[in-house]
Short mmCIF file of C-alpha atoms in Angstrom, two decimals:
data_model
loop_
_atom_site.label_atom_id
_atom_site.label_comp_id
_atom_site.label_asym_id
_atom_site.label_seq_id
_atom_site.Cartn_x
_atom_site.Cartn_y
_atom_site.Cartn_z
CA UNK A 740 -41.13 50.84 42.89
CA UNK A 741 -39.01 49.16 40.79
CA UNK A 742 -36.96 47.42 44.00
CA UNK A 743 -40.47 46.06 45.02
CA UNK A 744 -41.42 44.64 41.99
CA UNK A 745 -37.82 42.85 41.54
CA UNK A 746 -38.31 41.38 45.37
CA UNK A 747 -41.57 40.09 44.51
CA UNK A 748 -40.37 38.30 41.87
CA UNK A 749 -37.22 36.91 43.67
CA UNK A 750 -39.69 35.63 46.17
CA UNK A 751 -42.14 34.15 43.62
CA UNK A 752 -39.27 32.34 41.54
CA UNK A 753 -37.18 31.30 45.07
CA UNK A 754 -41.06 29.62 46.36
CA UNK A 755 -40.73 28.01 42.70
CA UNK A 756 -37.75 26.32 43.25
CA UNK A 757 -38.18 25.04 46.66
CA UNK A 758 -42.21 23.45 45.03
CA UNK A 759 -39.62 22.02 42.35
CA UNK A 760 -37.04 20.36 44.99
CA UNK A 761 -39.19 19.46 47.18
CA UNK A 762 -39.58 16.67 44.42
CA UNK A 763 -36.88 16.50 42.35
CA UNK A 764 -34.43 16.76 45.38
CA UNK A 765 -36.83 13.96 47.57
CA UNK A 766 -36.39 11.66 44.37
CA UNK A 767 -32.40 12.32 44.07
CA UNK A 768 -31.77 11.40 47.21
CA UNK A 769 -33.84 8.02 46.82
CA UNK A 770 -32.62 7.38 43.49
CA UNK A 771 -30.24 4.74 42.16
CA UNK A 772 -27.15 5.98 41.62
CA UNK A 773 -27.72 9.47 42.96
CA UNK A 774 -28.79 8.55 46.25
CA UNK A 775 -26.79 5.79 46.92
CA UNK A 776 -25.03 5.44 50.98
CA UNK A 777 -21.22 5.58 49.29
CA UNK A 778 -22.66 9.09 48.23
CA UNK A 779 -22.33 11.92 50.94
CA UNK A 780 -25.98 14.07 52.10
CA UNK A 781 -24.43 16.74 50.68
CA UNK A 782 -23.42 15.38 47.58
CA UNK A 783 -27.08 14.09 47.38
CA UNK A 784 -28.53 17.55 48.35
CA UNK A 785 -26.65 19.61 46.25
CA UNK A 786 -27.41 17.46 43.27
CA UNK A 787 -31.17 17.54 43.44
CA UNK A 788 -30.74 21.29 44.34
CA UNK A 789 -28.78 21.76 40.42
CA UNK A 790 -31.07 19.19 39.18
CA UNK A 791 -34.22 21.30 40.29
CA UNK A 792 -32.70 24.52 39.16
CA UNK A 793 -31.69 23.18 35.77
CA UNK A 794 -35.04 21.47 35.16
CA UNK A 795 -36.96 24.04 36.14
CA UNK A 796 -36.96 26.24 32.63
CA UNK A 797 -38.75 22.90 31.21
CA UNK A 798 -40.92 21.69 33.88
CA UNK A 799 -44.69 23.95 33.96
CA UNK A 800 -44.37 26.74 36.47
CA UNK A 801 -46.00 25.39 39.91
CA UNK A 802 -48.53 28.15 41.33
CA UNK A 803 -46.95 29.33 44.47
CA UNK A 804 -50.04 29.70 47.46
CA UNK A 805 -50.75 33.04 49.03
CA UNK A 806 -51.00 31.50 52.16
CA UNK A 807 -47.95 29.71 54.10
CA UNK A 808 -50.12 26.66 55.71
CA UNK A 809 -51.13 26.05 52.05
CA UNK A 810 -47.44 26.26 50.87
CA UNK A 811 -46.33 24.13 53.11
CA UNK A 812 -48.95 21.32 52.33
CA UNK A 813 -47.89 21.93 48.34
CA UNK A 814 -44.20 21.30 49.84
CA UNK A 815 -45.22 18.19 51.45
CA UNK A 816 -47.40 16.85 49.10
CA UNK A 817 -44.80 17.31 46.41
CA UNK A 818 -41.85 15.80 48.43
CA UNK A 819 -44.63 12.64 48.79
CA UNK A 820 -44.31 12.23 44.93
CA UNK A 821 -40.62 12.45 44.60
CA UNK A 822 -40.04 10.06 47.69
CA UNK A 823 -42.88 7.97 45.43
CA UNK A 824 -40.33 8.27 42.10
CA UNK A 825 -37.26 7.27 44.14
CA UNK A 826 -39.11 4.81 46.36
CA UNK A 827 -40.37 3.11 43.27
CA UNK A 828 -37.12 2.97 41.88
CA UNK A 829 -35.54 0.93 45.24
CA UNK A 830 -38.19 -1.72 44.93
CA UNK A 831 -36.85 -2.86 41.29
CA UNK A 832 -33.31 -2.22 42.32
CA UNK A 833 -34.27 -4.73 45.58
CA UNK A 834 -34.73 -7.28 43.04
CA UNK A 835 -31.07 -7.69 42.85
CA UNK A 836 -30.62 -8.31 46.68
CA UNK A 837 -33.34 -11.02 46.75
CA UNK A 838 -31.40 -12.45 43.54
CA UNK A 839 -27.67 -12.07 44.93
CA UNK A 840 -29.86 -13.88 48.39
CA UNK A 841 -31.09 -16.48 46.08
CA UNK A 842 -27.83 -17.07 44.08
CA UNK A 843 -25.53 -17.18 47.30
CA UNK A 844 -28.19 -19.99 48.72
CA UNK A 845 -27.70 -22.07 45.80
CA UNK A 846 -23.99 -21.24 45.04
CA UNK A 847 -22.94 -22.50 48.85
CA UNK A 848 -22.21 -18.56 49.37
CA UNK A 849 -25.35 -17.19 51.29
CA UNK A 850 -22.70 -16.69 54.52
CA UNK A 851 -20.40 -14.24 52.43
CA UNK A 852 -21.42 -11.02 53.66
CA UNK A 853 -20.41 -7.45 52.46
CA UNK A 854 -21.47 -4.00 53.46
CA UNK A 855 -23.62 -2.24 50.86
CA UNK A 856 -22.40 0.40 48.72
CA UNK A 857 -26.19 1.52 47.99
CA UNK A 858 -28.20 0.65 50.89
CA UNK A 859 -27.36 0.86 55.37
CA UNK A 860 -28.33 -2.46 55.50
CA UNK A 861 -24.92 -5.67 54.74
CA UNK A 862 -25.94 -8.20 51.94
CA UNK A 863 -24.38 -10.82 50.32
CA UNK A 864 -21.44 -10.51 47.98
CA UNK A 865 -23.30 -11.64 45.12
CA UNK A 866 -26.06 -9.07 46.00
CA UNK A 867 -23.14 -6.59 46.43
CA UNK A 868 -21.86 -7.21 42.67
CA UNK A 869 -24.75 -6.89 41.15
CA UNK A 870 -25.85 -3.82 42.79
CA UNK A 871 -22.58 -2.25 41.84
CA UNK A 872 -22.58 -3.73 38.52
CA UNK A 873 -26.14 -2.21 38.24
CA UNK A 874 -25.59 1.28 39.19
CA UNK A 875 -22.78 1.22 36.61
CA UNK A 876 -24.93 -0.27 33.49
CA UNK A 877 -27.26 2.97 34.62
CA UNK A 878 -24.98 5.02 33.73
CA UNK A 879 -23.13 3.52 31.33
CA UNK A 880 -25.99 2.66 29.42
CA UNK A 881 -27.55 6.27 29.58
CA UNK A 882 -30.02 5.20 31.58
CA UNK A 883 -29.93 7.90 33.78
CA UNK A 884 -31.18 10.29 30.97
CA UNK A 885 -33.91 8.42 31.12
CA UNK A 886 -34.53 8.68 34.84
CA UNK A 887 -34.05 12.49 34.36
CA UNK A 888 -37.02 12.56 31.55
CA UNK A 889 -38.83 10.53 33.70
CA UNK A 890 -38.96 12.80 36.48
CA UNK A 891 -39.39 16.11 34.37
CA UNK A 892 -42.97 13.67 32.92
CA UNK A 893 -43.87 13.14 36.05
CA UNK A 894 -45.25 16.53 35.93
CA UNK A 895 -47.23 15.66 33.29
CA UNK A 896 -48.85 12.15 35.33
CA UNK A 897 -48.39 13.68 38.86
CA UNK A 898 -49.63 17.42 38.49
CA UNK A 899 -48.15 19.89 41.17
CA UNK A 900 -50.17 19.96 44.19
CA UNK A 901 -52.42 16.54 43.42
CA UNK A 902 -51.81 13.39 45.02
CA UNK A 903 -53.80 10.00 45.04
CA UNK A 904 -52.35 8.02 47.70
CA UNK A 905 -54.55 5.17 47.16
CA UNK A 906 -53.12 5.16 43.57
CA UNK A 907 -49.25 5.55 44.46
CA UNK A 908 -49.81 3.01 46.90
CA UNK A 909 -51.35 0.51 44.63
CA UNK A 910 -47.87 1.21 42.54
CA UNK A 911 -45.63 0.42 45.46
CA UNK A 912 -47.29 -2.76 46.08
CA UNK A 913 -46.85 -3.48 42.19
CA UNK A 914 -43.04 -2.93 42.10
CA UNK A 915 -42.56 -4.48 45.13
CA UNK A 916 -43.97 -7.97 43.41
CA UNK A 917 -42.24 -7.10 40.56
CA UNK A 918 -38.91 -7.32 42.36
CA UNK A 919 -39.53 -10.94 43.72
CA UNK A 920 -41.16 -11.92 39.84
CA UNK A 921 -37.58 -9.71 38.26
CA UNK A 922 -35.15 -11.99 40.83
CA UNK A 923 -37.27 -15.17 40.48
CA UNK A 924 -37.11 -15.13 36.71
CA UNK A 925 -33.65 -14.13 36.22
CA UNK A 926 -32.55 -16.43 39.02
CA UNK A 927 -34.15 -19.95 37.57
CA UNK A 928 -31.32 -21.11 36.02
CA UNK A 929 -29.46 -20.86 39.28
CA UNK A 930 -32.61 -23.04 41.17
CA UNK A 931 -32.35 -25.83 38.71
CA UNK A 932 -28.20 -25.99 39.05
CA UNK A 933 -28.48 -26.44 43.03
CA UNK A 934 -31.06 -28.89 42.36
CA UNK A 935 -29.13 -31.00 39.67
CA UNK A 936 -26.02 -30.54 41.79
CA UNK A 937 -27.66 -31.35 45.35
CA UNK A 938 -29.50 -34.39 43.87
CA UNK A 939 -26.12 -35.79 42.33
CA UNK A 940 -24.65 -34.92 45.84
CA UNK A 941 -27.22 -36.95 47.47
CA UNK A 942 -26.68 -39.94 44.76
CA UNK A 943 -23.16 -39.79 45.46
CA UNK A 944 -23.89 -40.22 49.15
CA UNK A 945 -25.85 -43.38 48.83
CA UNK A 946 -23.50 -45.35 46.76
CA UNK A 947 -20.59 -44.31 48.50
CA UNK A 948 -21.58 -43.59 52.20
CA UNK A 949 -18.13 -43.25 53.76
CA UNK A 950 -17.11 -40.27 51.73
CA UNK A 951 -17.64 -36.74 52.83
CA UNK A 952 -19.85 -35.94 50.45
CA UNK A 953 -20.27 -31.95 51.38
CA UNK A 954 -16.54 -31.15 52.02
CA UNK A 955 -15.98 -33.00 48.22
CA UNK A 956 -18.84 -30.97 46.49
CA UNK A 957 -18.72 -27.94 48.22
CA UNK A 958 -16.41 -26.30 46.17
CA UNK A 959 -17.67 -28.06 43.20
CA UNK A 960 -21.17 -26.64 43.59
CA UNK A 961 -19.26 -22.84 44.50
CA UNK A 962 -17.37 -23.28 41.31
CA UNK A 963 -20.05 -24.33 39.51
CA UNK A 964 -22.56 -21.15 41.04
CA UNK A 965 -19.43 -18.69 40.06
CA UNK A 966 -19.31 -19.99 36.14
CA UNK A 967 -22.95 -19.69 35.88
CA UNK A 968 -22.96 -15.70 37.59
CA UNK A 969 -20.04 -14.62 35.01
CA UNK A 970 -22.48 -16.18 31.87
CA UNK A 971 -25.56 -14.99 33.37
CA UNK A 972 -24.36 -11.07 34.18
CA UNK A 973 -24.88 -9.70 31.15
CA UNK A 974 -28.37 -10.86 30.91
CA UNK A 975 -29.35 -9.97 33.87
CA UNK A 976 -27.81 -6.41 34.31
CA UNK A 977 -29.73 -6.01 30.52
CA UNK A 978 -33.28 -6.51 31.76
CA UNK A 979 -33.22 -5.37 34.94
CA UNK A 980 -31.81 -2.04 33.28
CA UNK A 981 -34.53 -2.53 30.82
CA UNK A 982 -37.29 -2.88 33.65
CA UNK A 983 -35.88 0.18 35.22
CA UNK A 984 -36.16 2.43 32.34
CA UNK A 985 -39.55 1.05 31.47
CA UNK A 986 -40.99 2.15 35.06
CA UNK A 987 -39.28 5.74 34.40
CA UNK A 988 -40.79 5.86 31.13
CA UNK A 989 -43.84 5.11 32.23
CA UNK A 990 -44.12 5.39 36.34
CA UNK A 991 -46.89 2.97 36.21
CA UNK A 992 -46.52 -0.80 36.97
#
């Protein structure tokens, strides 16, 4: 009798935790940081697996289905929301690749590729170094406490077993414009340097039409697109950390 009633529960609490990683894990492996491409799958897995199993004493207790077909939705639909968190999460760290894009355009360095230490995909080196620096102010910064509370309140937003896709879609959209507003607002002071810079190369052309104007301000407008990244890294790693902890605080846009 006693056997039985102990399996029961082992049952119940192991149907718990996969309801639990089935979003916590999804997110993990999206997430900054966590589910970067430098970090192995079963690094990743094995993370949101202690993550779910740690959480799970503070998160309310999901009610596990009598019936499989309806577990299995609950599984899905749950894995929808984490893959939501994490998703939501890319599209404000893709704000630094369309800024590193931007700055390497008007730095003369938009050809300097690198392979990506977060994403499959090669960006520029600029893109690369922020990204990096990024995923380091996260952490350094305690941000990722943040990301943690932010998925244990998603519970509280996201309730297990409802889903509004309408809704979640609406967010995605969101982010994704604020990643090109994030890049675009960070990255003016950049714009109006390659347009000062270009306009005094063209200037320079006219009056003096013999000289090789690009191979003598090349590295004059490179220099000048460095200087400005090293004053402008602090800034920028400080509100786009800031915009990142707002949307875990918050996971609306």
């Amino acid at each position: 009798m006693g056997g039985g009633i102990l399996a029961q529960l082992a049952e119940q609490w192991i149907y718990a935790v996969a309801l639990i990683f089935a979003r916590i894990g999804t997110a993990t492996i999206l997430l900054p940081g966590f589910g970067d491409q430098s970090v192995p799958p079963r690094a990743k897995i094995t993370c949101g697996l202690a993550l779910a199993i740690g959480l799970m004493p503070a998160l309310p207790e999901p009610q596990v289905p009598d019936n499989t077909s309806l577990l299995f939705l609950m599984i899905g639909i749950e894995a929808t929301i984490g893959a939501f968190i994490g998703l939501g999460a890319r599209a404000l760290m893709a704000a630094l690749h369309i800024l590193g894009a931007q700055v390497g355009f008007a730095s003369g360095l938009s050809n300097s590729l690198t392979p990506n230490q977060a994403n499959a995909e090669s960006a520029s080196a600029i893109a690369s170094l922020l990204t990096m620096g990024a995923i380091a102010a996260i952490f350094l910064s305690n941000t990722h406490h943040v990301i943690l509370m932010g998925l244990m309140r998603s519970y509280a937003i996201l309730p297990p077993g409802q889903i509004m896709p309408g809704d979640l879609a609406q967010q995605i959209a969101r982010l994704g414009g604020a990643a090109f507003y994030i890049a675009a607002a960070v990255g003016a002071p950049f714009y109006v340097l390659s347009l000062l810079l270009n306009l005094g190369m063209g200037l320079a052309n006219r009056v003096m039409p013999a000289m090789q104007v690009f191979f003598v301000a090349a590295p004059g407008l490179i220099v000048a697109g460095l200087l400005l990244l090293a004053f402008a890294v602090p800034a920028i790693l400080t509100y786009h950390n800031a915009e990142l902890a707002n949307w875990f605080e918050t996971l609306v846009r």
